[in-house]
Short mmCIF file of C-alpha atoms in Angstrom, two decimals:
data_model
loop_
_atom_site.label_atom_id
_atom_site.label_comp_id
_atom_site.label_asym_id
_atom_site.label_seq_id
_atom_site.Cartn_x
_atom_site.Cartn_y
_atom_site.Cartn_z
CA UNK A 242 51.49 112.60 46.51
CA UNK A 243 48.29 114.95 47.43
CA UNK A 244 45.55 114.74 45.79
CA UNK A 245 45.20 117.71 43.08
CA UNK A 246 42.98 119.65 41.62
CA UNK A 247 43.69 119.30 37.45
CA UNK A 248 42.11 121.22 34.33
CA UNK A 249 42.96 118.79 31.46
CA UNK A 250 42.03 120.95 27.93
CA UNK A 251 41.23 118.69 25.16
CA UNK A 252 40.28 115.97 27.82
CA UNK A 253 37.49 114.63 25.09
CA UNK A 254 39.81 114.51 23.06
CA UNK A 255 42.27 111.43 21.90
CA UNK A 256 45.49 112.18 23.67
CA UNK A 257 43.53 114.20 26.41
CA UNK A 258 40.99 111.59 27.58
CA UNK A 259 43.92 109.07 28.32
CA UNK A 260 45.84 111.19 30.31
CA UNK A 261 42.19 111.97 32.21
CA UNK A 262 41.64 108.33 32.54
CA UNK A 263 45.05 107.99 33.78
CA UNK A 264 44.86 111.10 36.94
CA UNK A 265 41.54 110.06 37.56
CA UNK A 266 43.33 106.53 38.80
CA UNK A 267 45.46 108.21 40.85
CA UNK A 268 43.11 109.78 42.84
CA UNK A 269 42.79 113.54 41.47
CA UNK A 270 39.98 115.43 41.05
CA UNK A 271 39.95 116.69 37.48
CA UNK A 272 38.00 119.14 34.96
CA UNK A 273 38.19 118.47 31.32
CA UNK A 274 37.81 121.96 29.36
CA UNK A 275 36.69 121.02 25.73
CA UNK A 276 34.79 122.70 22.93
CA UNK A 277 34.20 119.01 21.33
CA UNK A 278 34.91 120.43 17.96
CA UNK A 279 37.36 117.42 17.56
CA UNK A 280 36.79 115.34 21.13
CA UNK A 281 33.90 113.40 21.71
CA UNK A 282 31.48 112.74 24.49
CA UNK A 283 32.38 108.73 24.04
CA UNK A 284 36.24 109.38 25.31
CA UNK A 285 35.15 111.36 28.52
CA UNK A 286 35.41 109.38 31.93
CA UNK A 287 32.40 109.56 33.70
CA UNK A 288 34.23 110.79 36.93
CA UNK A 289 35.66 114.07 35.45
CA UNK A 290 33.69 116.98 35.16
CA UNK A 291 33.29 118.70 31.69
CA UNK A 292 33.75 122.46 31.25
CA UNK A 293 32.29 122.64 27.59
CA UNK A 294 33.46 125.87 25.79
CA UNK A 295 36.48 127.50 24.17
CA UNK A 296 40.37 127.94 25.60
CA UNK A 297 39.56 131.88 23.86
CA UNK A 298 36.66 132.43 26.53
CA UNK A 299 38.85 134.35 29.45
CA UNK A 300 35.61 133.56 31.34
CA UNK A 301 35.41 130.04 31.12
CA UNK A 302 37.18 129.02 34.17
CA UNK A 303 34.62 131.15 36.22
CA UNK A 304 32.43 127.85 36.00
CA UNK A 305 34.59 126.24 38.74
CA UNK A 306 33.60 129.29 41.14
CA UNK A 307 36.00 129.14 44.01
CA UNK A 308 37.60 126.40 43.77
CA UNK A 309 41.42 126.53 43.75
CA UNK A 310 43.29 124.83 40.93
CA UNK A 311 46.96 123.26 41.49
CA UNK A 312 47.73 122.42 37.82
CA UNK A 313 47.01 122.82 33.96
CA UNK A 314 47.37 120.12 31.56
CA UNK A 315 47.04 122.00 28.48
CA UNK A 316 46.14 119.71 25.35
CA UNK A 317 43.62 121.75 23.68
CA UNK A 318 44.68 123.09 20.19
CA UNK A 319 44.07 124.23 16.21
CA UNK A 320 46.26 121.13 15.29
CA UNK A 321 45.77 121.12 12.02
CA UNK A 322 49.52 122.39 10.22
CA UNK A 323 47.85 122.97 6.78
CA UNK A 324 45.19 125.15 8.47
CA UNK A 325 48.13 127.23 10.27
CA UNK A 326 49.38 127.57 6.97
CA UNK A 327 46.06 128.55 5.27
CA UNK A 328 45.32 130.99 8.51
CA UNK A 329 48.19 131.82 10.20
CA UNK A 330 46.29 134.36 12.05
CA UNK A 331 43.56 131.83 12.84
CA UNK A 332 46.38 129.49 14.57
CA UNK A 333 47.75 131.95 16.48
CA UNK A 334 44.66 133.16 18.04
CA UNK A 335 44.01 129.95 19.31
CA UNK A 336 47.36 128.21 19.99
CA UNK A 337 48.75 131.36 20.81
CA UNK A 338 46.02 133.76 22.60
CA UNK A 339 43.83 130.83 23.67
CA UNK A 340 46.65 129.64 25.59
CA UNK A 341 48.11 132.55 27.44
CA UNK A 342 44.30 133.63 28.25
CA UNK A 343 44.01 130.61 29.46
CA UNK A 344 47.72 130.38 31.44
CA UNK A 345 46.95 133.57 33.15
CA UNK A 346 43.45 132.47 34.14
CA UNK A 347 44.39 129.17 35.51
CA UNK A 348 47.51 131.10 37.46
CA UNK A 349 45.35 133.62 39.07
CA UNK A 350 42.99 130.47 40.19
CA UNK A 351 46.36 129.35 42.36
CA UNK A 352 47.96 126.64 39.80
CA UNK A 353 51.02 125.89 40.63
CA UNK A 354 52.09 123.61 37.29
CA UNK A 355 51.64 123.99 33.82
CA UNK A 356 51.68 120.84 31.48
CA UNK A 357 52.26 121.91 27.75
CA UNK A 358 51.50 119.54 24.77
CA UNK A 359 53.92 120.85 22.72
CA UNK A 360 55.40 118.91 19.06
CA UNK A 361 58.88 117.51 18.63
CA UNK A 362 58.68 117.51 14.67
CA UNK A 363 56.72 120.91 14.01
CA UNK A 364 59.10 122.81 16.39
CA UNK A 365 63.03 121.54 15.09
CA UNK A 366 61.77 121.34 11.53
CA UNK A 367 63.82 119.12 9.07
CA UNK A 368 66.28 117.10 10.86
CA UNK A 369 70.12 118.79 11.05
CA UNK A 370 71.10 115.46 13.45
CA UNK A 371 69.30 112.04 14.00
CA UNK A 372 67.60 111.71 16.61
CA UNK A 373 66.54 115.14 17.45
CA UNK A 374 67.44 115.98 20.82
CA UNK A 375 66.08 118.60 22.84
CA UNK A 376 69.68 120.82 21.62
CA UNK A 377 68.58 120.21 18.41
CA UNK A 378 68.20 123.59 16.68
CA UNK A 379 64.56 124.97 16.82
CA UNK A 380 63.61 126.02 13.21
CA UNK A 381 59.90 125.61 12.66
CA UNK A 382 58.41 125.01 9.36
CA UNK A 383 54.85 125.97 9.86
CA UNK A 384 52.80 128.91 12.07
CA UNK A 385 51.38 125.62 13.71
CA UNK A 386 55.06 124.97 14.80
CA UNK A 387 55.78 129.00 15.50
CA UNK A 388 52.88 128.66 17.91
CA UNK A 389 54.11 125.92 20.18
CA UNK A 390 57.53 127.38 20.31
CA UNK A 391 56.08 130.58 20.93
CA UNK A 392 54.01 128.71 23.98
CA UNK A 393 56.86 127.36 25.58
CA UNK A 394 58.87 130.85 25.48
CA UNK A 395 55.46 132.59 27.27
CA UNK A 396 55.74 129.26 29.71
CA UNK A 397 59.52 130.03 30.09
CA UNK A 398 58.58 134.03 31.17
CA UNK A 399 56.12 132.82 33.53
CA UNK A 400 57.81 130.54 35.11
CA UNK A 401 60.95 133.38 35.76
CA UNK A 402 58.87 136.28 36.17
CA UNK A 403 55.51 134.49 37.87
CA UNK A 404 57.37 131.28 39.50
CA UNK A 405 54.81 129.16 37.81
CA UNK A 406 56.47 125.83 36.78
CA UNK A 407 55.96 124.35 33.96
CA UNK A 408 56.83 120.87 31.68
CA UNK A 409 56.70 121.31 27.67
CA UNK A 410 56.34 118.01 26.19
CA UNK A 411 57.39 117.56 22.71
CA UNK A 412 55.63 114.78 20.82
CA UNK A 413 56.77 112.49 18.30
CA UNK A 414 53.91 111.04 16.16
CA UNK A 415 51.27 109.66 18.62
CA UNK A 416 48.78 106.65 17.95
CA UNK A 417 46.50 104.42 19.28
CA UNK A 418 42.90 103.91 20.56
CA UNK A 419 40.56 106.80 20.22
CA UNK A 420 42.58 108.60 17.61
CA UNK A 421 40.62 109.95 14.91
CA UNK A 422 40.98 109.72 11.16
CA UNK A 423 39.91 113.08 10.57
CA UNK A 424 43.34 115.61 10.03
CA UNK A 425 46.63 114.88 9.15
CA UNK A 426 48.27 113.62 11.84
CA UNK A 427 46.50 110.44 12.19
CA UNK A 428 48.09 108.28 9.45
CA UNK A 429 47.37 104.89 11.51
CA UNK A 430 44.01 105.48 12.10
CA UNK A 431 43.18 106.39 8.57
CA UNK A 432 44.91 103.29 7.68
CA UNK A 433 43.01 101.46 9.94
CA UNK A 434 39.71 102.74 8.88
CA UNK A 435 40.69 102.07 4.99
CA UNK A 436 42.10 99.03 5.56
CA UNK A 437 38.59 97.66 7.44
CA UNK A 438 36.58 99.28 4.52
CA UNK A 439 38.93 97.24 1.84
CA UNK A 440 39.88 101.42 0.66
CA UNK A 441 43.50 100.95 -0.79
CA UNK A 442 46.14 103.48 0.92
CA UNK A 443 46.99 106.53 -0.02
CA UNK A 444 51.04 106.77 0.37
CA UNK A 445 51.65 110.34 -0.80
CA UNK A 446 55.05 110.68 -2.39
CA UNK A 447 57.72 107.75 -2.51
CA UNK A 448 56.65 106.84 0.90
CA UNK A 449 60.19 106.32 2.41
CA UNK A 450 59.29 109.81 4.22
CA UNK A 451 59.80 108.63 8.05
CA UNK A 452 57.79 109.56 11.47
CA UNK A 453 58.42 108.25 14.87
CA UNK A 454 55.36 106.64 15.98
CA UNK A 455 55.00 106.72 19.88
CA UNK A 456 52.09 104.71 21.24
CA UNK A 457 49.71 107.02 23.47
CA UNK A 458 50.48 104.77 26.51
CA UNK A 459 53.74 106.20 26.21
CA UNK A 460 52.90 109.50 26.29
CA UNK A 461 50.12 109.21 29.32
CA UNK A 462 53.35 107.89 31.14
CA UNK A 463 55.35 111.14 30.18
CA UNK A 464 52.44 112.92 31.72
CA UNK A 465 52.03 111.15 34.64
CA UNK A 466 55.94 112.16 35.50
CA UNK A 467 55.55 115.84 34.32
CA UNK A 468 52.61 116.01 37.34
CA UNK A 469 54.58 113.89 39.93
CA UNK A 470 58.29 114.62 39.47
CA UNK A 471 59.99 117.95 40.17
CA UNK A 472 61.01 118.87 36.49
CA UNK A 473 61.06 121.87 34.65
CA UNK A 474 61.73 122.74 30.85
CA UNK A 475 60.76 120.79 27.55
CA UNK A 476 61.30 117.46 27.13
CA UNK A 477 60.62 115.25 23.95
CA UNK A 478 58.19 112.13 23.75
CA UNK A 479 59.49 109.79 20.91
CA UNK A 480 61.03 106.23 20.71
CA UNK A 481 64.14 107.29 18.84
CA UNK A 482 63.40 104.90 15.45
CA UNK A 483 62.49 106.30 12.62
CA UNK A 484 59.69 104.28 10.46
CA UNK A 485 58.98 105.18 6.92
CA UNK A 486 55.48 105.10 5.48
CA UNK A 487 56.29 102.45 3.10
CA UNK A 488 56.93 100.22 6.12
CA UNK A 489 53.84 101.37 8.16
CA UNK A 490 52.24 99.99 5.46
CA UNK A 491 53.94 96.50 6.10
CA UNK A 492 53.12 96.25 9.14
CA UNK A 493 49.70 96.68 9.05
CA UNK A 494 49.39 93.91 6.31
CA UNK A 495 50.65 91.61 9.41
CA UNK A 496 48.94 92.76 11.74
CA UNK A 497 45.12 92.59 9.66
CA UNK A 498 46.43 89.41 8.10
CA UNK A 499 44.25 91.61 4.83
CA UNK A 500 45.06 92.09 1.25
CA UNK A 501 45.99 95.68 1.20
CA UNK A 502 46.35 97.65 -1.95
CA UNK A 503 48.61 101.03 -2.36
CA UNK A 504 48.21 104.19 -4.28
CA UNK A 505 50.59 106.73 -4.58
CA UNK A 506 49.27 110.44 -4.91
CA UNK A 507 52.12 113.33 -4.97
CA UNK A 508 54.55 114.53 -2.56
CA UNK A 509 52.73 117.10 -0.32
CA UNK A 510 54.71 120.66 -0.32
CA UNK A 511 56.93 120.87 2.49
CA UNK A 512 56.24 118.03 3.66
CA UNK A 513 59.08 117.00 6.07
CA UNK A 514 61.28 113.82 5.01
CA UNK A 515 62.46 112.40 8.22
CA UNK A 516 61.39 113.42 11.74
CA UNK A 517 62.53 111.11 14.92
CA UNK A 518 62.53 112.20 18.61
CA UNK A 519 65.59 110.94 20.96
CA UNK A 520 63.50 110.69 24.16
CA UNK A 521 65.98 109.41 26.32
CA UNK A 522 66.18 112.48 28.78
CA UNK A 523 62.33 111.57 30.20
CA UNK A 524 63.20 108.04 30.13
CA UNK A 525 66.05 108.20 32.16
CA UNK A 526 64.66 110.62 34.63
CA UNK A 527 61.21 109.38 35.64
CA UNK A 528 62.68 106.05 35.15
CA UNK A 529 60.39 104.89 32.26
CA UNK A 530 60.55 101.64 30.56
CA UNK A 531 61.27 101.39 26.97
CA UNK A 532 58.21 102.55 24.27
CA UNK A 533 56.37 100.11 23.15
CA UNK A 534 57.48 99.14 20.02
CA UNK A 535 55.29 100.27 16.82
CA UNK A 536 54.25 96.60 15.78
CA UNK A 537 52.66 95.44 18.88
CA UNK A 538 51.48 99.17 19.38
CA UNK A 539 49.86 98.82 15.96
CA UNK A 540 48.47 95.80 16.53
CA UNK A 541 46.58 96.81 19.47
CA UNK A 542 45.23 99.60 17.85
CA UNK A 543 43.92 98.05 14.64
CA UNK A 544 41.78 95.62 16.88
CA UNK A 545 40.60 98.67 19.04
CA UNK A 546 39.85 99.54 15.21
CA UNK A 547 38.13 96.77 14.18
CA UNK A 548 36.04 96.48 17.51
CA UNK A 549 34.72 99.46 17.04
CA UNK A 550 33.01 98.23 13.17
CA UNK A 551 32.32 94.73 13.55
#
């Protein structure tokens, strides 16, 4: 495969700087477009270059002055679903605006590819059939989950209309090393942080709610085929087993080998009760191995964790 020229957005960020680290190795030349309002300066690989600003900016791609761009890997995003809630408007300015400002810009700069972080569980809503497939009816809960949807749709008229190919990844619940506590996605890193400062765990509800955790290795690998592979459309990122909260919780008592208290606080509202991602489809196609499964996952992470305060 050429060597490519690659804007990663949200490249500072958790998901984003692994998927820089990993096109980096292969010998692309990449850009890593990030406000840092969530990403930090520690994730970014010295050999990419950073574009700091806003995805809003229609300007901000004017910093790479002539050079021609073959693809987008679009990460960058208001992420937090109780803040789409709060400010729908907000959420759709960025996930929404941000993204086709930033779709047209990189298009007119001669991309070829667009690579769309999209979300299995915000975009088919409560489950109607376990696992979700990519048929599984799309009935978003949240603006945060409108957006995406409506991202892949604008990706969908650009790539009829414009020819501009593009891969919409849908995402299970990612972990692992650099994620960070802060929002509400991050349920094994806040974990991890309580369960290092001897915090009990907050379980809100009954905690047999269920997630399917899919390690970020995982999902780097998904990437890596959406740039080398000729595929088009979405595609979800998930291991296909659901894990409740209650278990979670389990697991991480093996893996600290730590006394670990619980507290239950109430049910949040709307709050989905099961969410799992068949991600067969990928697999099969770009020839993938099997996810790594959530306990040895886990355990890797808590000692990135731990590494990080001892």
């Amino acid at each position: 495969m050429r060597k490519l020229n690659i804007v990663v957005t949200g490249g500072a960020g958790f998901i984003g700087s692994h998927i820089v680290d990993a096109y980096l190795a292969l010998g692309h030349r990449v850009w890593v477009l990030d406000d840092l309002s969530s990403g930090s300066r520690e994730n970014l690989n010295g050999e990419a270059e950073l574009i700091e600003g806003d995805i809003r900016d229609g300007n901000i791609l004017d910093r790479l002055g002539s050079t021609r761009l073959d693809v987008l890997n679009h990460h960058a995003a208001q992420a937090d679903v109780r803040r789409s809630v709060s400010d729908p408007a907000f959420d759709a300015d960025v996930n929404i605006v941000g993204s086709l400002r930033l779709i047209q810009r990189v298009m007119e700069a001669g991309a070829h590819r667009v690579i769309f972080s999209s979300s299995g569980g915000a975009i088919y809503g409560e489950p109607v059939t376990f696992p979700q497939t990519e048929n599984h009816p799309l009935l978003p809960v949240s603006p945060y989950g409108c957006a995406k949807l409506a991202v892949e749709h604008y990706l969908d008229y650009y790539r009829l209309v414009h020819g501009l190919r593009s891969v919409s990844l849908r995402y299970a619940n990612v972990y692992g090393p650099r994620q960070n506590s802060r929002g509400e996605a991050g349920v094994v890193a806040i974990f991890s942080e309580r369960v290092l400062k001897g915090d009990p765990l907050i379980v809100n509800g009954s905690g047999e709610q269920t997630r399917d955790f899919v390690h970020v290795s995982d999902v780097v690998r998904a990437n890596v085929a959406a740039l080398e592979l000729d595929l088009d459309g979405s595609f979800n990122v998930g291991t296909g087993i659901e894990t409740t909260l209650n278990e979670v919780v389990e697991v991480f008592r093996n893996a600290s080998g730590r006394e670990i208290r619980v507290e239950h606080a109430e049910a949040r509202k709307g709050e989905q009760l099961r969410s799992v991602l068949d991600g067969t489809a990928l697999r099969e196609l770009a020839r993938l191995p099997e996810p790594l499964p959530f306990t040895s996952g886990l355990s890797e992470t808590f000692r990135w964790f731990e590494e990080r305060v001892s």
